[in-house]
Amino acid sequence: MSENSQVGVGSPDAQVSSKRGIHGTWPSRWTFVLAATGSAVGLGNIWKFPYIVGENGGGAFVLVYLVCILVVGMPIMVAEIMLGRRGRHSPINTMRYLTKEAGLHGGWNAIGWLGVTAGLMILSYYAVIAGWALHYIGHMASGTFQGVSAEQAGIIFGDLLADTNTLIFWQSVFLLLTMGVVMGGVTKGLGVAVRVLMPLLFVLLLVLLVFGYQQGDFARGFSFLFSFNIEALTWKGVLIALGHAFFTLSLGMGAIMAYGAYMPDHARIGRTVIAVGFLDTLVALVAGLAIFPIVFANPTIAPSAGPGLMFVSLPVAFGNMSGGLLFGSIFFVLVTLAAWSSAISLIEPAVAYLVESKGFNRFTANLLLGFIVWLVGLGSVLSFNVWAEARIAGFNFFEFMDFLTSSVMLPLTGLFIAIFVGWIMKPQAVREEMNDEPSSVFFVWRWVVRYLSPLAVLVVFVMGIYKTFS
Ligand code: TRP
């Protein structure tokens, strides 16, 4: 199927009747699993999850997060794939078609717009953090961390944050890499890359886990992650856990909807989502189990160290194990690749929209969007040095972007998606798309999406926002 085909561009209706979009279809359900896993497993799992666990007190937060994945994340992932497969377009046009199909008010299109905007905003700071990982590849290989103490590792990281030019350089490199792949179309290369790299990443995490077990304070790390301490839990923390469930599964912005648009008609969505959710959760938990034992063995690293946690604790581990410099470079290469396969899904929906509806080609769409994302990203770069003291609603710029997207936009879009699928779309249209699901599975899923997910998101969102600002 030609990517350049102009047939039906800009008119969702012409496409849907044939049940095929202009971008083609994944050859199998497994290709979709790989692409979705590539999108889901990223900085969220290895970098963000451990530090927000640290900032929010550990075990209780982890439990709430797991509940959010099960009750909200996976059911909404099913909904997003289902919507994408029915619309067969970029999220904006998919929502446009589906609202038309249901004879609804165009306001529901906001789901598409909110999502695409959130994706670009996330990418703006995602590229900055991925830039740190890129920078650390060279640091590791050149021996900077040979035998370092936790204190020294902290100083090296602090020096990086103070160095605006280096931050901008690596942020730009990462964005160029991302644009490069998306310009060429996502289907080629990525599936293969993910199939090789994800297992490798997992093996290296296991190596670190073993190091943490032997050299770190494993018992304390383990109990920090898994012991339930209700006092440590706040409404703000619950909101962050909910937001992270969306973030880590790539939900609430149309990435999964866009990938769902390329899914074969007769693939069972439920099983697919279980596979993606399981792999994603496993990587996050193993990353936590690798990082916290090292943190607790080194009193100079605080569990609540924030965004720098992984960049301080892991170099200490690598710098003090035999062959660690090699493993360390490989590890940061893989973190970069995991971030890369996620970043692609952050920009793809906006690119697909510009191509479908605004007459752009992939090249120019990427140039334009990449530039905007880069510009906004400078705000995050500066928030680690020059603007460190500047505050928006109590957050620095990076924290603000993260809070606004993860804790506000993703859950809200998710809420709208649940309401749309559970209450607004015609039930037979939903059942049609879920035809290959046994009726018991369908029944349970639909119930959860109608009642449990929206209610959970609504309560957590309202309470979380209220408590965060009061
Ligand atoms: N899930 C990715 C991670 O954990 C980030 C990501 C990729 C994302 N695509 C997304 C987050 C879409 C939200 C929405 O690193």
Short mmCIF file of C-alpha atoms and ligand atoms in Angstrom, two decimals:
data_model
loop_
_atom_site.label_atom_id
_atom_site.label_comp_id
_atom_site.label_asym_id
_atom_site.label_seq_id
_atom_site.Cartn_x
_atom_site.Cartn_y
_atom_site.Cartn_z
CA MET A 1 0.00 0.00 0.00
CA SER A 2 1.50 3.30 -1.01
CA GLU A 3 2.10 5.88 1.67
CA ASN A 4 1.76 8.61 -0.89
CA SER A 5 -1.64 7.58 -2.10
CA GLN A 6 -3.85 10.60 -2.17
CA VAL A 7 -7.06 8.61 -2.27
CA GLY A 8 -9.41 9.80 0.37
CA VAL A 9 -6.89 12.02 2.11
CA GLY A 10 -8.75 14.41 4.32
CA SER A 11 -12.03 12.55 4.08
CA PRO A 12 -12.26 9.93 6.77
CA ASP A 13 -15.50 8.59 5.35
CA ALA A 14 -14.01 7.45 2.08
CA GLN A 15 -11.45 5.40 3.99
CA VAL A 16 -13.49 3.73 6.58
CA SER A 17 -15.88 2.10 4.21
CA SER A 18 -12.97 -0.02 2.98
CA LYS A 19 -11.75 -0.64 6.55
CA ARG A 20 -8.20 0.27 5.52
CA GLY A 21 -6.29 3.45 6.17
CA ILE A 22 -3.75 4.97 3.80
CA HIS A 23 -0.83 3.88 5.97
CA GLY A 24 -1.23 0.11 5.63
CA THR A 25 -1.72 -2.64 8.21
CA TRP A 26 0.64 -4.51 10.54
CA PRO A 27 1.32 -7.98 9.11
CA SER A 28 0.28 -9.65 12.37
CA ARG A 29 -0.94 -9.08 15.88
CA TRP A 30 2.62 -9.64 17.11
CA THR A 31 3.98 -6.76 15.10
CA PHE A 32 1.43 -4.61 16.83
CA VAL A 33 2.47 -5.99 20.22
CA LEU A 34 6.08 -5.10 19.41
CA ALA A 35 5.29 -1.62 18.20
CA ALA A 36 3.03 -0.92 21.16
CA THR A 37 5.60 -2.32 23.57
CA GLY A 38 8.27 -0.20 21.91
CA SER A 39 6.07 2.81 22.54
CA ALA A 40 5.18 1.83 26.09
CA VAL A 41 8.61 0.80 27.37
CA GLY A 42 10.72 3.92 27.57
CA LEU A 43 12.05 6.54 29.92
CA GLY A 44 8.80 6.22 31.84
CA ASN A 45 9.78 2.76 33.04
CA ILE A 46 13.48 3.10 33.71
CA TRP A 47 13.90 6.76 34.59
CA LYS A 48 10.57 8.12 35.76
CA PHE A 49 8.99 5.23 37.64
CA PRO A 50 11.81 4.76 40.18
CA TYR A 51 12.09 8.46 40.98
CA ILE A 52 8.38 9.07 41.43
CA VAL A 53 8.24 6.00 43.65
CA GLY A 54 11.06 7.57 45.64
CA GLU A 55 9.33 10.95 45.87
CA ASN A 56 6.02 9.44 46.89
CA GLY A 57 7.15 7.16 49.64
CA GLY A 58 7.48 3.71 48.07
CA GLY A 59 5.25 0.66 48.46
CA ALA A 60 1.83 2.24 48.84
CA PHE A 61 2.46 4.29 45.71
CA VAL A 62 3.51 1.17 43.81
CA LEU A 63 0.33 -0.62 44.84
CA VAL A 64 -1.88 2.27 43.73
CA TYR A 65 0.03 2.39 40.46
CA LEU A 66 -0.55 -1.33 39.84
CA VAL A 67 -4.26 -0.93 40.56
CA CYS A 68 -4.39 2.00 38.11
CA ILE A 69 -2.72 -0.10 35.41
CA LEU A 70 -5.30 -2.86 35.86
CA VAL A 71 -8.47 -0.88 36.43
CA VAL A 72 -7.85 2.14 34.25
CA GLY A 73 -4.82 1.66 32.00
CA MET A 74 -5.44 -1.68 30.35
CA PRO A 75 -9.20 -1.18 29.80
CA ILE A 76 -8.56 2.22 28.24
CA MET A 77 -5.82 0.76 26.09
CA VAL A 78 -8.38 -1.69 24.71
CA ALA A 79 -10.69 1.25 24.05
CA GLU A 80 -8.01 3.25 22.24
CA ILE A 81 -7.00 0.37 20.00
CA MET A 82 -10.64 -0.30 19.24
CA LEU A 83 -11.29 3.33 18.30
CA GLY A 84 -8.16 3.52 16.16
CA ARG A 85 -8.98 0.34 14.30
CA ARG A 86 -12.49 1.54 13.58
CA GLY A 87 -11.36 4.98 12.43
CA ARG A 88 -8.18 3.89 10.60
CA HIS A 89 -6.73 7.41 10.69
CA SER A 90 -4.62 9.76 12.76
CA PRO A 91 -6.39 10.31 16.10
CA ILE A 92 -7.82 13.65 15.06
CA ASN A 93 -9.46 12.29 11.91
CA THR A 94 -10.39 9.04 13.62
CA MET A 95 -12.35 10.98 16.23
CA ARG A 96 -13.84 13.14 13.50
CA TYR A 97 -15.11 10.08 11.67
CA LEU A 98 -16.39 8.32 14.77
CA THR A 99 -18.29 11.35 16.04
CA LYS A 100 -19.86 11.67 12.61
CA GLU A 101 -20.71 7.98 12.54
CA ALA A 102 -22.48 8.33 15.86
CA GLY A 103 -24.18 11.55 14.77
CA LEU A 104 -22.58 13.52 17.58
CA HIS A 105 -21.50 17.01 18.37
CA GLY A 106 -18.05 17.91 17.02
CA GLY A 107 -16.88 18.74 20.54
CA TRP A 108 -15.84 15.10 20.94
CA ASN A 109 -13.05 15.84 18.46
CA ALA A 110 -11.32 17.49 21.39
CA ILE A 111 -10.13 13.98 22.32
CA GLY A 112 -7.97 13.96 19.21
CA TRP A 113 -6.71 17.51 19.59
CA LEU A 114 -5.93 17.28 23.30
CA GLY A 115 -4.06 14.06 22.73
CA VAL A 116 -1.94 15.25 19.84
CA THR A 117 -0.99 18.42 21.73
CA ALA A 118 -0.10 16.43 24.85
CA GLY A 119 2.17 14.22 22.76
CA LEU A 120 4.18 17.15 21.46
CA MET A 121 4.44 18.67 24.93
CA ILE A 122 5.69 15.39 26.40
CA LEU A 123 8.22 15.01 23.62
CA SER A 124 9.61 18.48 24.39
CA TYR A 125 10.95 17.38 27.77
CA TYR A 126 11.32 13.70 26.89
CA ALA A 127 14.02 14.71 24.38
CA VAL A 128 15.92 16.59 27.08
CA ILE A 129 16.03 13.57 29.40
CA ALA A 130 16.87 11.21 26.54
CA GLY A 131 19.71 13.65 25.81
CA TRP A 132 21.12 12.97 29.30
CA ALA A 133 21.18 9.26 28.46
CA LEU A 134 22.96 9.97 25.16
CA HIS A 135 25.53 12.05 26.98
CA TYR A 136 26.09 9.29 29.53
CA ILE A 137 27.00 6.76 26.83
CA GLY A 138 30.23 8.64 26.17
CA HIS A 139 30.82 9.33 29.87
CA MET A 140 30.59 5.63 30.61
CA ALA A 141 32.79 4.55 27.74
CA SER A 142 35.51 7.09 28.55
CA GLY A 143 35.80 5.97 32.15
CA THR A 144 34.49 9.07 33.93
CA PHE A 145 32.66 6.87 36.41
CA GLN A 146 35.48 4.40 37.11
CA GLY A 147 35.29 3.66 40.82
CA VAL A 148 33.21 6.74 41.67
CA SER A 149 31.47 7.25 44.97
CA ALA A 150 27.82 8.25 45.12
CA GLU A 151 28.92 11.75 46.04
CA GLN A 152 31.17 12.08 43.00
CA ALA A 153 28.47 10.71 40.72
CA GLY A 154 26.13 13.36 42.09
CA ILE A 155 28.63 16.11 41.33
CA ILE A 156 29.18 14.88 37.77
CA PHE A 157 25.43 14.88 37.19
CA GLY A 158 25.09 18.35 38.71
CA ASP A 159 27.77 19.63 36.34
CA LEU A 160 25.83 18.30 33.37
CA LEU A 161 22.64 20.05 34.50
CA ALA A 162 24.49 23.34 34.79
CA ASP A 163 25.88 23.07 31.26
CA THR A 164 23.16 24.55 29.04
CA ASN A 165 24.99 24.07 25.74
CA THR A 166 25.67 20.39 26.28
CA LEU A 167 22.04 19.84 27.25
CA ILE A 168 20.81 21.61 24.13
CA PHE A 169 23.26 19.70 21.95
CA TRP A 170 22.05 16.27 23.07
CA GLN A 171 18.40 17.32 23.10
CA SER A 172 18.82 18.35 19.45
CA VAL A 173 20.58 15.11 18.52
CA PHE A 174 17.79 13.06 20.03
CA LEU A 175 15.08 15.05 18.26
CA LEU A 176 16.89 14.68 14.94
CA LEU A 177 17.06 10.91 15.46
CA THR A 178 13.34 10.81 16.19
CA MET A 179 12.42 12.97 13.22
CA GLY A 180 14.67 10.90 10.99
CA VAL A 181 12.76 7.70 11.69
CA VAL A 182 9.32 9.25 11.48
CA MET A 183 10.20 10.92 8.19
CA GLY A 184 10.85 7.48 6.71
CA GLY A 185 7.59 6.00 7.98
CA VAL A 186 7.37 3.96 11.13
CA THR A 187 6.75 0.46 9.87
CA LYS A 188 10.15 -0.35 8.41
CA GLY A 189 13.01 -1.13 10.75
CA LEU A 190 11.27 -0.38 13.96
CA GLY A 191 9.62 -3.75 14.42
CA VAL A 192 12.93 -5.50 13.90
CA ALA A 193 14.81 -3.12 16.15
CA VAL A 194 12.33 -3.57 18.97
CA ARG A 195 12.46 -7.34 18.70
CA VAL A 196 16.23 -7.33 19.23
CA LEU A 197 16.62 -4.43 21.61
CA MET A 198 13.88 -4.99 24.13
CA PRO A 199 15.17 -8.43 25.17
CA LEU A 200 18.68 -7.01 25.38
CA LEU A 201 17.51 -4.16 27.58
CA PHE A 202 15.83 -6.69 29.78
CA VAL A 203 18.95 -8.81 30.11
CA LEU A 204 20.98 -5.76 31.14
CA LEU A 205 18.38 -4.79 33.71
CA LEU A 206 18.69 -8.30 35.10
CA VAL A 207 22.48 -7.89 35.27
CA LEU A 208 21.95 -4.71 37.28
CA LEU A 209 19.43 -6.48 39.44
CA VAL A 210 22.04 -9.09 40.29
CA PHE A 211 24.55 -6.35 41.06
CA GLY A 212 22.05 -4.61 43.29
CA TYR A 213 21.32 -7.91 45.02
CA GLN A 214 24.98 -8.68 45.69
CA GLN A 215 26.40 -5.24 46.38
CA GLY A 216 23.47 -3.10 47.42
CA ASP A 217 21.01 -3.18 50.28
CA PHE A 218 18.56 -5.43 48.48
CA ALA A 219 16.31 -6.10 51.44
CA ARG A 220 15.75 -2.42 52.07
CA GLY A 221 15.27 -1.66 48.40
CA PHE A 222 12.76 -4.48 48.13
CA SER A 223 10.78 -3.48 51.17
CA PHE A 224 10.79 0.17 50.09
CA LEU A 225 9.16 -0.86 46.82
CA PHE A 226 6.72 -3.41 48.16
CA SER A 227 5.81 -2.69 51.75
CA PHE A 228 2.51 -0.96 52.14
CA ASN A 229 2.75 2.15 54.26
CA ILE A 230 -0.49 4.07 54.06
CA GLU A 231 0.87 7.17 55.79
CA ALA A 232 3.22 7.82 52.90
CA LEU A 233 0.32 8.10 50.49
CA THR A 234 -1.22 11.46 49.55
CA TRP A 235 -3.93 12.39 47.06
CA LYS A 236 -1.30 14.12 45.01
CA GLY A 237 0.64 10.86 45.00
CA VAL A 238 -2.44 8.94 43.87
CA LEU A 239 -2.92 11.41 41.02
CA ILE A 240 0.71 10.99 40.02
CA ALA A 241 0.28 7.19 40.09
CA LEU A 242 -2.79 7.45 37.87
CA GLY A 243 -1.06 9.83 35.49
CA HIS A 244 1.91 7.53 35.32
CA ALA A 245 -0.30 4.57 34.44
CA PHE A 246 -1.34 6.58 31.36
CA PHE A 247 2.17 7.77 30.66
CA THR A 248 3.87 4.41 30.87
CA LEU A 249 1.28 2.66 28.68
CA SER A 250 1.37 5.57 26.18
CA LEU A 251 -2.32 6.24 26.70
CA GLY A 252 -4.40 9.37 26.50
CA MET A 253 -2.76 11.03 23.53
CA GLY A 254 -3.61 8.85 20.59
CA ALA A 255 -0.28 7.05 20.16
CA ILE A 256 -1.95 3.71 20.74
CA MET A 257 -4.97 4.88 18.77
CA ALA A 258 -2.72 5.67 15.82
CA TYR A 259 -0.99 2.27 16.10
CA GLY A 260 -4.39 0.60 16.47
CA ALA A 261 -5.35 2.10 13.12
CA TYR A 262 -2.83 -0.27 11.51
CA MET A 263 -4.05 -3.38 13.33
CA PRO A 264 -5.49 -6.34 11.41
CA ASP A 265 -9.29 -6.68 11.56
CA HIS A 266 -9.38 -10.03 13.28
CA ALA A 267 -6.80 -9.74 16.01
CA ARG A 268 -7.98 -10.17 19.56
CA ILE A 269 -7.39 -6.90 21.30
CA GLY A 270 -7.70 -8.16 24.87
CA ARG A 271 -4.79 -10.59 24.79
CA THR A 272 -2.65 -8.07 23.01
CA VAL A 273 -3.19 -5.51 25.73
CA ILE A 274 -2.39 -8.03 28.45
CA ALA A 275 0.94 -8.77 26.76
CA VAL A 276 1.88 -5.10 26.45
CA GLY A 277 0.74 -4.26 29.98
CA PHE A 278 2.62 -7.18 31.47
CA LEU A 279 5.92 -6.42 29.72
CA ASP A 280 5.72 -2.75 30.55
CA THR A 281 5.04 -3.36 34.24
CA LEU A 282 7.79 -5.94 34.48
CA VAL A 283 10.40 -3.55 33.10
CA ALA A 284 9.36 -0.82 35.54
CA LEU A 285 9.49 -3.11 38.58
CA VAL A 286 12.83 -4.62 37.63
CA ALA A 287 14.25 -1.13 37.10
CA GLY A 288 13.09 -0.20 40.59
CA LEU A 289 14.58 -3.36 42.06
CA ALA A 290 17.88 -2.60 40.34
CA ILE A 291 18.05 1.04 41.42
CA PHE A 292 16.85 1.17 45.04
CA PRO A 293 19.26 -1.38 46.59
CA ILE A 294 22.09 0.77 45.24
CA VAL A 295 20.42 3.92 46.57
CA PHE A 296 20.06 2.50 50.08
CA ALA A 297 23.63 1.24 50.16
CA ASN A 298 24.85 4.81 49.53
CA PRO A 299 23.65 7.29 52.16
CA THR A 300 24.54 10.26 49.97
CA ILE A 301 21.83 9.33 47.44
CA ALA A 302 18.35 10.16 48.73
CA PRO A 303 15.53 7.93 47.47
CA SER A 304 13.64 11.16 46.80
CA ALA A 305 16.46 12.59 44.69
CA GLY A 306 14.07 13.29 41.83
CA PRO A 307 14.77 13.17 38.09
CA GLY A 308 18.49 12.57 38.60
CA LEU A 309 18.02 9.34 40.57
CA MET A 310 18.91 6.91 37.80
CA PHE A 311 21.75 9.11 36.54
CA VAL A 312 23.42 9.08 39.93
CA SER A 313 22.75 5.63 41.34
CA LEU A 314 23.40 3.51 38.28
CA PRO A 315 26.79 5.05 37.42
CA VAL A 316 27.88 4.19 40.96
CA ALA A 317 26.91 0.60 40.32
CA PHE A 318 28.57 0.43 36.92
CA GLY A 319 31.68 2.29 38.04
CA ASN A 320 32.29 -0.25 40.76
CA MET A 321 31.69 -3.56 39.04
CA SER A 322 34.05 -5.43 36.80
CA GLY A 323 33.27 -4.79 33.15
CA GLY A 324 30.96 -2.09 34.42
CA LEU A 325 32.13 0.57 32.00
CA LEU A 326 31.25 -1.61 29.04
CA PHE A 327 27.93 -2.68 30.54
CA GLY A 328 27.29 0.92 31.49
CA SER A 329 27.73 2.24 27.96
CA ILE A 330 25.57 -0.52 26.56
CA PHE A 331 22.94 0.20 29.18
CA PHE A 332 22.68 3.86 28.26
CA VAL A 333 22.62 2.95 24.58
CA LEU A 334 19.62 0.80 25.31
CA VAL A 335 17.90 3.44 27.42
CA THR A 336 18.36 5.77 24.46
CA LEU A 337 16.88 3.21 22.10
CA ALA A 338 13.94 2.54 24.38
CA ALA A 339 13.34 6.29 24.54
CA TRP A 340 13.70 6.49 20.78
CA SER A 341 11.05 3.87 20.03
CA SER A 342 8.74 5.75 22.41
CA ALA A 343 9.48 9.22 21.08
CA ILE A 344 8.48 8.12 17.61
CA SER A 345 4.99 7.40 18.88
CA LEU A 346 4.82 10.82 20.52
CA ILE A 347 5.23 12.70 17.26
CA GLU A 348 3.62 10.23 14.81
CA PRO A 349 -0.03 11.20 15.45
CA ALA A 350 0.65 14.89 14.74
CA VAL A 351 2.68 14.01 11.65
CA ALA A 352 -0.05 11.70 10.38
CA TYR A 353 -2.59 14.47 10.87
CA LEU A 354 -0.60 17.09 8.95
CA VAL A 355 -0.07 14.59 6.14
CA GLU A 356 -3.70 13.51 5.99
CA SER A 357 -5.36 16.88 6.26
CA LYS A 358 -2.96 19.74 5.66
CA GLY A 359 -1.12 18.67 2.54
CA PHE A 360 2.28 18.23 4.23
CA ASN A 361 4.62 15.41 3.33
CA ARG A 362 6.34 13.48 6.12
CA PHE A 363 9.54 15.44 5.71
CA THR A 364 8.07 18.92 6.09
CA ALA A 365 5.65 17.81 8.79
CA ASN A 366 8.57 16.55 10.86
CA LEU A 367 10.63 19.68 10.30
CA LEU A 368 7.84 21.93 11.47
CA LEU A 369 6.78 19.85 14.47
CA GLY A 370 10.37 19.03 15.42
CA PHE A 371 11.25 22.70 15.51
CA ILE A 372 8.28 23.60 17.70
CA VAL A 373 9.05 20.73 20.08
CA TRP A 374 12.71 21.77 20.24
CA LEU A 375 11.79 25.35 21.05
CA VAL A 376 9.42 24.38 23.86
CA GLY A 377 12.06 21.92 25.11
CA LEU A 378 14.49 24.78 25.68
CA GLY A 379 12.26 25.78 28.58
CA SER A 380 12.93 22.42 30.22
CA VAL A 381 16.67 22.71 29.54
CA LEU A 382 16.76 26.10 31.24
CA SER A 383 14.67 24.92 34.18
CA PHE A 384 17.65 22.82 35.29
CA ASN A 385 19.97 25.83 35.46
CA VAL A 386 19.23 29.46 34.50
CA TRP A 387 15.52 29.28 35.29
CA ALA A 388 15.88 26.92 38.23
CA GLU A 389 14.14 29.35 40.54
CA ALA A 390 11.34 30.40 38.21
CA ARG A 391 7.94 29.00 39.17
CA ILE A 392 4.66 28.33 37.34
CA ALA A 393 1.94 27.31 39.81
CA GLY A 394 4.68 26.18 42.18
CA PHE A 395 6.53 24.07 39.60
CA ASN A 396 9.63 24.80 37.56
CA PHE A 397 9.11 24.66 33.80
CA PHE A 398 10.05 21.00 33.39
CA GLU A 399 7.92 19.95 36.35
CA PHE A 400 5.05 22.06 35.07
CA MET A 401 5.09 20.46 31.62
CA ASP A 402 5.27 17.03 33.19
CA PHE A 403 2.44 17.73 35.63
CA LEU A 404 0.22 19.36 33.02
CA THR A 405 0.61 16.50 30.55
CA SER A 406 0.89 13.40 32.76
CA SER A 407 -1.39 14.40 35.60
CA VAL A 408 -3.92 16.56 33.77
CA MET A 409 -4.12 16.09 30.00
CA LEU A 410 -3.56 12.32 29.78
CA PRO A 411 -6.11 11.42 32.50
CA LEU A 412 -8.66 13.87 31.10
CA THR A 413 -8.33 12.53 27.57
CA GLY A 414 -8.51 9.03 29.02
CA LEU A 415 -11.69 9.95 30.87
CA PHE A 416 -13.26 11.29 27.68
CA ILE A 417 -12.23 8.14 25.81
CA ALA A 418 -13.85 5.92 28.46
CA ILE A 419 -17.05 7.96 28.38
CA PHE A 420 -17.07 8.00 24.60
CA VAL A 421 -16.65 4.26 24.26
CA GLY A 422 -18.78 3.31 27.26
CA TRP A 423 -21.69 5.69 26.89
CA ILE A 424 -21.68 7.55 23.59
CA MET A 425 -20.72 5.14 20.84
CA LYS A 426 -23.43 2.79 19.63
CA PRO A 427 -23.08 -0.48 21.56
CA GLN A 428 -23.28 -2.56 18.40
CA ALA A 429 -20.44 -0.59 16.83
CA VAL A 430 -18.31 -1.37 19.88
CA ARG A 431 -19.30 -5.04 19.84
CA GLU A 432 -18.57 -5.27 16.13
CA GLU A 433 -15.02 -4.07 16.65
CA MET A 434 -14.58 -6.47 19.59
CA ASN A 435 -16.09 -9.38 17.70
CA ASP A 436 -13.26 -11.79 18.32
CA GLU A 437 -13.49 -11.39 22.07
CA PRO A 438 -15.49 -14.01 24.03
CA SER A 439 -18.68 -12.46 25.33
CA SER A 440 -17.63 -12.83 28.98
CA VAL A 441 -14.45 -10.84 28.36
CA PHE A 442 -16.40 -8.25 26.41
CA PHE A 443 -18.98 -7.94 29.16
CA VAL A 444 -16.42 -7.42 31.92
CA TRP A 445 -14.40 -4.96 29.86
CA ARG A 446 -17.44 -2.92 28.89
CA TRP A 447 -18.59 -2.74 32.47
CA VAL A 448 -15.19 -1.55 33.65
CA VAL A 449 -14.97 1.06 30.90
CA ARG A 450 -18.50 2.32 31.60
CA TYR A 451 -18.34 2.55 35.37
CA LEU A 452 -15.08 1.75 37.07
CA SER A 453 -12.50 3.54 34.90
CA PRO A 454 -14.32 6.87 34.51
CA LEU A 455 -15.28 6.97 38.17
CA ALA A 456 -11.73 6.16 39.31
CA VAL A 457 -10.23 8.78 37.01
CA LEU A 458 -12.76 11.41 38.02
CA VAL A 459 -12.36 10.93 41.78
CA VAL A 460 -8.58 10.76 41.65
CA PHE A 461 -8.36 13.72 39.30
CA VAL A 462 -10.60 16.01 41.30
CA MET A 463 -9.10 15.08 44.66
CA GLY A 464 -5.55 15.15 43.30
CA ILE A 465 -5.88 18.61 41.76
CA TYR A 466 -7.65 19.95 44.81
CA LYS A 467 -5.02 18.65 47.23
CA THR A 468 -2.10 19.61 45.02
CA PHE A 469 -3.08 23.27 45.07
CA SER A 470 -4.55 23.60 48.53
N1 TRP B 1 5.27 5.28 27.36
C1 TRP B 1 6.51 5.96 27.13
C2 TRP B 1 7.39 5.80 28.35
O1 TRP B 1 7.02 5.18 29.31
C3 TRP B 1 6.31 7.42 26.82
C4 TRP B 1 5.32 7.63 25.77
C5 TRP B 1 5.40 7.25 24.46
C6 TRP B 1 4.04 8.19 25.94
N2 TRP B 1 4.26 7.55 23.82
C7 TRP B 1 3.40 8.11 24.69
C8 TRP B 1 3.39 8.72 27.03
C9 TRP B 1 2.09 8.56 24.57
C10 TRP B 1 2.08 9.18 26.88
C11 TRP B 1 1.44 9.10 25.67
O2 TRP B 1 8.49 6.26 28.37
#
